[in-house]
mmCIF file of C-alpha atoms in Angstrom:
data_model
loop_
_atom_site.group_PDB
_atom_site.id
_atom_site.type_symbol
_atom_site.label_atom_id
_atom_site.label_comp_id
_atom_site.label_asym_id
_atom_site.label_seq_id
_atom_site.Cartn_x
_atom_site.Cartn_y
_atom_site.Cartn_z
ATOM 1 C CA UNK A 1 -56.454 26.424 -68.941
ATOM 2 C CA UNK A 2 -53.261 27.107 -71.358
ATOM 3 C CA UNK A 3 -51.091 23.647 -71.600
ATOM 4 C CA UNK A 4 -48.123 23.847 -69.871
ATOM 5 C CA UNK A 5 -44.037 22.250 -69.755
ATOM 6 C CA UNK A 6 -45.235 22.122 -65.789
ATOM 7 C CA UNK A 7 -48.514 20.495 -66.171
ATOM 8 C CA UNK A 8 -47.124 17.561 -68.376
ATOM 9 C CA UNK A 9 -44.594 17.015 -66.070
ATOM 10 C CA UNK A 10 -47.670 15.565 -63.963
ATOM 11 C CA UNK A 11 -49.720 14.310 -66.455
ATOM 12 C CA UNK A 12 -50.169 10.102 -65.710
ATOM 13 C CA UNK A 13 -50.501 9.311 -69.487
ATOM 14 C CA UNK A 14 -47.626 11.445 -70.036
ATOM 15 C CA UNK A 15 -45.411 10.042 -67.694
ATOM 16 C CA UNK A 16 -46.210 6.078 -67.848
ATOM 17 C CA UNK A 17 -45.514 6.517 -71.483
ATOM 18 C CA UNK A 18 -42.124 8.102 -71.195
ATOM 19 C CA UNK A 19 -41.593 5.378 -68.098
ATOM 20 C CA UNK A 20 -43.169 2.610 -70.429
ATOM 21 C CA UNK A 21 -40.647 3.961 -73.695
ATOM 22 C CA UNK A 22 -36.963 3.577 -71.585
ATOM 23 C CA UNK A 23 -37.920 0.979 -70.300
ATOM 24 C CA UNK A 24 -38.006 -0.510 -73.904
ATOM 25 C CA UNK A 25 -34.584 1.082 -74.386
ATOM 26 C CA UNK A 26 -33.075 -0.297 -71.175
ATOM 27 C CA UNK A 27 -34.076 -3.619 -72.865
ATOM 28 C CA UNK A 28 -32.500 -2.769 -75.590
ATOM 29 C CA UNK A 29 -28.907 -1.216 -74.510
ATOM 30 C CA UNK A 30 -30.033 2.226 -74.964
ATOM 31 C CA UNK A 31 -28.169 5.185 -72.870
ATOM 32 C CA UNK A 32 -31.085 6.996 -70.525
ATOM 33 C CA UNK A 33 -34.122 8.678 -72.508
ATOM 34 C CA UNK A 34 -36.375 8.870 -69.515
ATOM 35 C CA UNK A 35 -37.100 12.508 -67.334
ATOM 36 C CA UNK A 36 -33.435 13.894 -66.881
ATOM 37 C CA UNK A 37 -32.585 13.684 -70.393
ATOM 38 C CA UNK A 38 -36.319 14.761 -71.822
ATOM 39 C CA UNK A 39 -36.032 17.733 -69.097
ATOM 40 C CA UNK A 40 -32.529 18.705 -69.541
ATOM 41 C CA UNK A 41 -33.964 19.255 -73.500
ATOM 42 C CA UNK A 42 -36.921 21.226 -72.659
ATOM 43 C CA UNK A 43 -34.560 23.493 -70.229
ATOM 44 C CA UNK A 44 -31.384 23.735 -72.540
ATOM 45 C CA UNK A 45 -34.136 24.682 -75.635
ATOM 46 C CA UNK A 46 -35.914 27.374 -73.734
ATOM 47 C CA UNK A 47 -32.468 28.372 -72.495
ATOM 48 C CA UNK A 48 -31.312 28.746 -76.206
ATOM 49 C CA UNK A 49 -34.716 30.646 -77.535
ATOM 50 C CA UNK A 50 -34.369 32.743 -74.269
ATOM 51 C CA UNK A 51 -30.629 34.177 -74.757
ATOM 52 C CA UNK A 52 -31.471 34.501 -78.700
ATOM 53 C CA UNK A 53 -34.532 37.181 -78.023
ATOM 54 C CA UNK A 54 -37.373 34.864 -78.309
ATOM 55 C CA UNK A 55 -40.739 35.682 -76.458
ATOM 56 C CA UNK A 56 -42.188 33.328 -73.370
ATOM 57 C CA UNK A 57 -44.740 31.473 -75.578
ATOM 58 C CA UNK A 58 -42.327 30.597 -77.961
ATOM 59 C CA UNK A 59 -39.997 29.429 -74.900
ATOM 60 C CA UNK A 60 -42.808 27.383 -73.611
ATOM 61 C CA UNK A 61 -43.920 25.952 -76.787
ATOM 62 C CA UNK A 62 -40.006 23.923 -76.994
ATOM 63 C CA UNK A 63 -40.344 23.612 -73.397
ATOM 64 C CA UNK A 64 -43.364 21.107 -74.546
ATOM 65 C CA UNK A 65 -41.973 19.881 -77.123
ATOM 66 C CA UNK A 66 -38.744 18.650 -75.285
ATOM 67 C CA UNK A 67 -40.361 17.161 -72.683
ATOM 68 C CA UNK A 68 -42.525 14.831 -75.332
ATOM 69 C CA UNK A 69 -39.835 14.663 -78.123
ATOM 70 C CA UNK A 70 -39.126 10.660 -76.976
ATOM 71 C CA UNK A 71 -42.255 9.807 -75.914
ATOM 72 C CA UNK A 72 -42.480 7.167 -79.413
ATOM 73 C CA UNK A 73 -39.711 5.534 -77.670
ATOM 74 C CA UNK A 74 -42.642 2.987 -76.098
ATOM 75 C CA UNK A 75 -43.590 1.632 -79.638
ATOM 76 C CA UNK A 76 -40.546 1.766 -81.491
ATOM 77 C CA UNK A 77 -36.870 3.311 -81.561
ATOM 78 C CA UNK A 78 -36.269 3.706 -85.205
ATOM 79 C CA UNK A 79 -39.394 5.329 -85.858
ATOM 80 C CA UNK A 80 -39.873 7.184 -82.828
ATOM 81 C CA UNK A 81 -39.723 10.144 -84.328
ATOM 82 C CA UNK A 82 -42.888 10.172 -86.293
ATOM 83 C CA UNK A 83 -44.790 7.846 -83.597
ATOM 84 C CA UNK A 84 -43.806 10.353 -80.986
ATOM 85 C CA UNK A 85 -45.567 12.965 -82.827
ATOM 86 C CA UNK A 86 -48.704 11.519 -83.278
ATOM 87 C CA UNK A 87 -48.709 9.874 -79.593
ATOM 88 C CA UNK A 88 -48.241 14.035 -78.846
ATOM 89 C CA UNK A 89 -50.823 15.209 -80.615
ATOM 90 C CA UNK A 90 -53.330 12.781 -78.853
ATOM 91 C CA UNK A 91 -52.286 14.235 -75.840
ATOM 92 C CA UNK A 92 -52.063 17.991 -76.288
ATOM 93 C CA UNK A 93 -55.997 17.773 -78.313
ATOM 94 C CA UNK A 94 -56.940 16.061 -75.045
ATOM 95 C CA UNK A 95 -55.577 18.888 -73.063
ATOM 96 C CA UNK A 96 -56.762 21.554 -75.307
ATOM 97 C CA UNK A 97 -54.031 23.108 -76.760
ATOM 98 C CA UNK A 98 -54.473 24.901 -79.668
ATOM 99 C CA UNK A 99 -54.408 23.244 -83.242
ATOM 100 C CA UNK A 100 -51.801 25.794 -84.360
ATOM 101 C CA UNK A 101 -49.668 25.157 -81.224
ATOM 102 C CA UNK A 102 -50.054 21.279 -81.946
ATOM 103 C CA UNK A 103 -48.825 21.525 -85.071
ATOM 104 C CA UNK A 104 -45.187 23.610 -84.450
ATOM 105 C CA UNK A 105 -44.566 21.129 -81.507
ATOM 106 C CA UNK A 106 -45.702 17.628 -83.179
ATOM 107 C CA UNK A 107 -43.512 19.325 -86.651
ATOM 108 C CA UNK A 108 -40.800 19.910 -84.009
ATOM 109 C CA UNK A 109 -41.295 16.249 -82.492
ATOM 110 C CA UNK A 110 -41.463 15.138 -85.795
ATOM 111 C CA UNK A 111 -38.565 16.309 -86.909
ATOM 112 C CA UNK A 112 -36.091 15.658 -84.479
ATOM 113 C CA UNK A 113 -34.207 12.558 -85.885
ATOM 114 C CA UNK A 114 -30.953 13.332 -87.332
ATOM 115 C CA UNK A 115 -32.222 10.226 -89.656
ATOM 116 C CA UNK A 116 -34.708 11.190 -91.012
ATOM 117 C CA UNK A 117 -35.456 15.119 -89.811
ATOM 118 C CA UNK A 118 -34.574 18.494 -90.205
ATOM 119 C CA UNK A 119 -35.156 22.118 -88.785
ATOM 120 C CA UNK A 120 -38.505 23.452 -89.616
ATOM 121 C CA UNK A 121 -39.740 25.815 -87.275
ATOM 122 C CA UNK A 122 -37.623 27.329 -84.483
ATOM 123 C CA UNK A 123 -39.031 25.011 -81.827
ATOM 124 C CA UNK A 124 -37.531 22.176 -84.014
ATOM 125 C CA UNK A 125 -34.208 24.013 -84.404
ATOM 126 C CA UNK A 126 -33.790 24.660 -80.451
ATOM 127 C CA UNK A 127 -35.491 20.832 -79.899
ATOM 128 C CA UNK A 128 -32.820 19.588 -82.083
ATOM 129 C CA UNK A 129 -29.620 21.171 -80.636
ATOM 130 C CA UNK A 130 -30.743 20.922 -77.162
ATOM 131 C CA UNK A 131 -31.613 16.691 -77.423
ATOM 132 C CA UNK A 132 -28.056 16.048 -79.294
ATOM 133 C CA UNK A 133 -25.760 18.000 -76.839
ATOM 134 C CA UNK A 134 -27.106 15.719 -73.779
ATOM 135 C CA UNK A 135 -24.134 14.314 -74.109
ATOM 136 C CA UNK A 136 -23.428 12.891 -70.410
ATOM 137 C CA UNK A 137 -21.979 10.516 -67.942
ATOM 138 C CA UNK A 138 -25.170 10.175 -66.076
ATOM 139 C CA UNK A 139 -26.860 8.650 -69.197
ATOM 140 C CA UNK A 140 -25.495 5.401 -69.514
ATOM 141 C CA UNK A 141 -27.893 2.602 -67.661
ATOM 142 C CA UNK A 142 -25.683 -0.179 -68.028
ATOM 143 C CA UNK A 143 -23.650 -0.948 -65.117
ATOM 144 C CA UNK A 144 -21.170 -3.565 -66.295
ATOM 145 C CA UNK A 145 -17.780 -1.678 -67.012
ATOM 146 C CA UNK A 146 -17.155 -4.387 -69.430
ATOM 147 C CA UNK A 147 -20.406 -4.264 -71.467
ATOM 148 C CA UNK A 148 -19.987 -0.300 -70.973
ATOM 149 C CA UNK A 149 -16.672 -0.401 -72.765
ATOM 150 C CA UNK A 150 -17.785 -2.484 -75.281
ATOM 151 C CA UNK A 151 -20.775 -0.775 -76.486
ATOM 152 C CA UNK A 152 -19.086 2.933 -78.067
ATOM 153 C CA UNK A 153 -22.598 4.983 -77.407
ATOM 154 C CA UNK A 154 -22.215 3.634 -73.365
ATOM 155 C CA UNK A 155 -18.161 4.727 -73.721
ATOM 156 C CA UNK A 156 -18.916 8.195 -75.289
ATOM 157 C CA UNK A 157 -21.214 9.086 -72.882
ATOM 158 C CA UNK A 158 -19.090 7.405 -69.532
ATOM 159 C CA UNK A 159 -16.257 9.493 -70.781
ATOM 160 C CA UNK A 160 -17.998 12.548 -70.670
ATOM 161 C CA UNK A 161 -17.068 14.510 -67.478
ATOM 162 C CA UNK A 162 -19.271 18.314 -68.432
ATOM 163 C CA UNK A 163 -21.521 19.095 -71.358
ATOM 164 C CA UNK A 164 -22.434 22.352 -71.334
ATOM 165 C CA UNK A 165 -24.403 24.909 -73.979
ATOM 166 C CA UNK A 166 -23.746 28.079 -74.141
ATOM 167 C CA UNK A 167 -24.686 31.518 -76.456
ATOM 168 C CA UNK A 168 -21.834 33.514 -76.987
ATOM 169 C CA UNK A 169 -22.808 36.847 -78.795
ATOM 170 C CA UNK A 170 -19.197 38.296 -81.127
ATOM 171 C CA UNK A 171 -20.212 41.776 -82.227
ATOM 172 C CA UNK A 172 -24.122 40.969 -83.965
ATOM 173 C CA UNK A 173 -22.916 37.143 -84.747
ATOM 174 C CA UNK A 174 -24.699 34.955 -81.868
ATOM 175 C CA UNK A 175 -22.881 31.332 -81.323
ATOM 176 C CA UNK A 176 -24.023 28.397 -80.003
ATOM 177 C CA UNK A 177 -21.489 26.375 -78.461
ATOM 178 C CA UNK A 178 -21.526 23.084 -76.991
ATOM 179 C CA UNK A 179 -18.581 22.621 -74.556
ATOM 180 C CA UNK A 180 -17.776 18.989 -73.813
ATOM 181 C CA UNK A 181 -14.475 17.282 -71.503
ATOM 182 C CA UNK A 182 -13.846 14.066 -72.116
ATOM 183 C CA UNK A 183 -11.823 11.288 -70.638
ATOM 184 C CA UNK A 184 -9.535 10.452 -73.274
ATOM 185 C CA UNK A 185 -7.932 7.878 -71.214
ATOM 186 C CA UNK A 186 -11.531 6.167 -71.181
ATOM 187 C CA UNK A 187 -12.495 6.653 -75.142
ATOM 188 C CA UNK A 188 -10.545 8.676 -77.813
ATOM 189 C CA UNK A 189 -12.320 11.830 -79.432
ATOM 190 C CA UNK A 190 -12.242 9.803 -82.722
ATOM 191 C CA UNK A 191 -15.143 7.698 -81.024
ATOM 192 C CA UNK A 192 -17.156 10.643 -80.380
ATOM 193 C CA UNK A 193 -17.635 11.889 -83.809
ATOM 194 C CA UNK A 194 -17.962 7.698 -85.342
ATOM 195 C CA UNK A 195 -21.229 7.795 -83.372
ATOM 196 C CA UNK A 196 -22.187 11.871 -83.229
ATOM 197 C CA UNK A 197 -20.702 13.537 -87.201
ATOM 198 C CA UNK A 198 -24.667 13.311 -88.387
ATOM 199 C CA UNK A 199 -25.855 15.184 -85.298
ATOM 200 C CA UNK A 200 -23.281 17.962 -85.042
ATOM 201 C CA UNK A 201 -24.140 18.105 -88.751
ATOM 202 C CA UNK A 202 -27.924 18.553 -87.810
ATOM 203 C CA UNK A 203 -26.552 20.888 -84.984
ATOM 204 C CA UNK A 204 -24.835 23.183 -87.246
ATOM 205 C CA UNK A 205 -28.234 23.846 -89.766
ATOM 206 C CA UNK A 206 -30.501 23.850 -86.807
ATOM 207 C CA UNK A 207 -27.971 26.505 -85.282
ATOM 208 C CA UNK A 208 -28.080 28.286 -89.060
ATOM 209 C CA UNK A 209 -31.638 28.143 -89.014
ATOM 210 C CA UNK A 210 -31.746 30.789 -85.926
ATOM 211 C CA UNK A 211 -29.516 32.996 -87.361
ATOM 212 C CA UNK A 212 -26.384 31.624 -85.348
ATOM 213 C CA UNK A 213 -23.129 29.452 -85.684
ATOM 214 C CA UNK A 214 -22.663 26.239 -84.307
ATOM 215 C CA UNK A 215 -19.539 25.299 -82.373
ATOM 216 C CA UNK A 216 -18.513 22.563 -80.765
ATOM 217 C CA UNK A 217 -15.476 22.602 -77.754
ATOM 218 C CA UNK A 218 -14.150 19.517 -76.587
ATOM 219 C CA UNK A 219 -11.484 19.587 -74.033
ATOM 220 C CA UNK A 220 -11.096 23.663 -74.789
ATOM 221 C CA UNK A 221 -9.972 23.461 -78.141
ATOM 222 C CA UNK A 222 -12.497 24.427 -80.862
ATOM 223 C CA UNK A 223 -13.310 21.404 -83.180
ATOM 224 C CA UNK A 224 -16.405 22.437 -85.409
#
């Protein structure tokens, strides 16, 4: 039986890890990496690979691969990145996946950190823009409105009102534009890019790397 976005959905391992792993970032003031944002990733990156041509295994290969991109988040944030690949490749062996599919997603997994990563493989390119544009209200788990102001990742995100993705196709140039309003009253645009530059940056060559242009909208007025 082929591995599947759906069947790791309901996988127990699976999901007590990613449980286990925001947990540890609640604990830690960490905005939401739990099963809207790791399922909002696998959606937006098959919705990118989708709209640029790409064929259904290749769709469900990043499907996979953004559902377990943040599953190192249980042993360690700042090297989640690499932990969360090998905890991935544990899993997928068990389930019998195929070595060469285990290898593009656990690269992609890999890969993923605007610290330490870059695009490798197209799943890692889609992975990457569709995990830094979940950009969101609904992602901050603090509830204090003080301790939310005071922390800039909890104010970014509160102040965003609509992130959206979308490929925009001008003649044979495809684009890939994230669309974002933000409360300015809550948090100036300035604070956006103190916390996000090295992402859009990561954005923009994981866009290049699938033959497209990265753009990024905030408030309707073009800014990358």
């Amino acid at each position: 039986m082929a591995v599947t976005y759906d069947m790791l959905k309901k996988d127990e391992q699976v999901c007590a890890y990613i449980t286990a792993g925001n947990d540890a970032l609640k604990a830690l003031g960490y905005t939401e990496h739990s099963f809207p944002h790791l399922c909002h990733t696998a959606e937006i990156g098959a919705f990118i690979l989708k709209e640029l041509g790409h064929c259904d295994e290749t769709i469900e290969l990043v499907k996979i691969a953004g559902f377990l991109h943040d599953i190192g988040n249980m042993t360690n944030r700042k090297f989640h990145a690499a932990s969360g690949a090998e905890i991935a490749r544990t899993i997928l062996e068990r389930l019998g996946m195929p070595f060469a599919d285990i290898g593009i997603v656990c690269s992609a997994i890999g890969n993923h950190d605007e610290g330490t990563g870059k695009p490798v493989n197209i799943i890692s390119a889609a992975l990457i823009l569709a995990d830094k544009g979940d950009v969101r209200h609904s992602r901050v788990q603090e509830t204090c409105m003080e301790k939310i102001l005071a922390d800039i990742h909890d104010r970014v995100n509160y102040a965003v009102t609509r992130a959206e993705t979308k490929i925009v196709s001008v003649g044979e140039k495809k684009y890939i534009r994230l669309c974002l309003d933000i409360d300015i009253e809550f948090t100036p645009v300035m604070d956006y890019f103190e916390i996000f530059l090295a992402r859009m940056i990561m954005c923009r060559r994981a866009a290049a790397f699938l033959n497209a242009e990265f753009e990024l909208i905030i408030n309707d007025a073009k800014i990358i």
